[in-house]
Coordinates of C-alpha atoms in Angstrom, one line a residue:
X1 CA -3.5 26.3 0.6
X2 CA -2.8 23.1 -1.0
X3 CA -5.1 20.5 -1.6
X4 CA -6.1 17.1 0.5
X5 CA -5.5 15.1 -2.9
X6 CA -2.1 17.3 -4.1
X7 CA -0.7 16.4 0.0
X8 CA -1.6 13.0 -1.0
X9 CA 0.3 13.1 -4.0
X10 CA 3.1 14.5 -2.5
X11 CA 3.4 12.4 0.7
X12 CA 3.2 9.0 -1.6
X13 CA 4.6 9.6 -5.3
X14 CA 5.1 7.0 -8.2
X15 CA 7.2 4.5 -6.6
X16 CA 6.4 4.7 -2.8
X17 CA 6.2 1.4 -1.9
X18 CA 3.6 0.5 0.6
X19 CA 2.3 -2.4 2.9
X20 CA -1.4 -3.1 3.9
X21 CA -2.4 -3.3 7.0
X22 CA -6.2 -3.2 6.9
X23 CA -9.0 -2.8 4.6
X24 CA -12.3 -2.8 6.4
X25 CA -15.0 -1.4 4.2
X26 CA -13.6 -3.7 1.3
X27 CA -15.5 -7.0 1.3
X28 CA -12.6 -8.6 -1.2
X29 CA -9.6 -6.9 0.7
X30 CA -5.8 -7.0 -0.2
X31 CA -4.6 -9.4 2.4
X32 CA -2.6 -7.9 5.3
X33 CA 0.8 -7.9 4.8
X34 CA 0.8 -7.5 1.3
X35 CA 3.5 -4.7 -0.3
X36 CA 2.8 -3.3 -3.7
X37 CA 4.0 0.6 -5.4
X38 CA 2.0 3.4 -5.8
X39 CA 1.3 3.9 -9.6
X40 CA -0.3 7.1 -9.0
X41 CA -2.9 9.1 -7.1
X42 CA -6.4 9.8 -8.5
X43 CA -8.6 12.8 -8.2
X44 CA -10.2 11.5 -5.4
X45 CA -7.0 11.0 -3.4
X46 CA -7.2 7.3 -3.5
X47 CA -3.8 5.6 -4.2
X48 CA -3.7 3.1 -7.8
X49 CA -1.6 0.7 -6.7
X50 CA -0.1 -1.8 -8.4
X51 CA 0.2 -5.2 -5.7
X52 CA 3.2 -7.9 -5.5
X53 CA 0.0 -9.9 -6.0
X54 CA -0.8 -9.2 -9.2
X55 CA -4.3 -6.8 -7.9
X56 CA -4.5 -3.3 -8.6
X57 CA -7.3 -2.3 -5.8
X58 CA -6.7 1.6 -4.8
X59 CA -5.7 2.5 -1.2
X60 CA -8.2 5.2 0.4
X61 CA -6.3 7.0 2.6
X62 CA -8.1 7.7 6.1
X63 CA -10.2 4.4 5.4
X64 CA -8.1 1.8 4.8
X65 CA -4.5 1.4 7.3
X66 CA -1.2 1.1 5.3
X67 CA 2.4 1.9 6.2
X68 CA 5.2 2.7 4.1
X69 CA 7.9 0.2 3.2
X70 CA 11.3 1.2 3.3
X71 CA 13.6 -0.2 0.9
X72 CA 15.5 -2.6 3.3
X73 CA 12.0 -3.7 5.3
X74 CA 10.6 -4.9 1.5
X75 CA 13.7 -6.8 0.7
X76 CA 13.2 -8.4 4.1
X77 CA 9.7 -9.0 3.7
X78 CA 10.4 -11.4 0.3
X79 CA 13.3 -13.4 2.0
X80 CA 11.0 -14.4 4.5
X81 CA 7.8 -15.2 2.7
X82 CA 6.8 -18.9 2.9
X83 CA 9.3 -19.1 6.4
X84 CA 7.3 -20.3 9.3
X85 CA 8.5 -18.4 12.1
X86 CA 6.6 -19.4 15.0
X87 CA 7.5 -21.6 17.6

């Protein structure tokens, strides 16, 4: 049987790119909405991310709420930041 951290690993490799959605037990949080790529995952099972914002604060999976960013949602994502879409 595999490991928690080695499913980790192999559900998110180097590269995944990832959007946050919540961080509630962090009291300086990656704001929601924010993408960044997974640099690697630590022996804890935490991801090390590295954010478009220039943070690197890790992703605990099960704690914090994140969904994967596929390649076409991301590109989307950048053209519209700074649009004000609300009526």
């Amino acid at each position: 049987m595999r490991s928690k951290t080695e499913m980790i690993r192999n559900r998110y490799p180097v590269g995944t790119r990832v959007c946050c959605d919540e961080m509630p037990d962090d009291p300086n949080p990656i704001p929601r909405g924010t993408c960044g790529t997974v640099m690697g995952v630590d022996d804890a099972g935490q991801l090390i991310m590295k954010w478009d914002n220039g943070r690197s604060l890790s992703i605990i999976p099960g704690v914090d709420r994140f969904h994967v960013v596929e390649q076409n949602e991301d590109e989307s994502l950048k053209e519209n930041e700074g649009i004000d879409l609300s009526m």
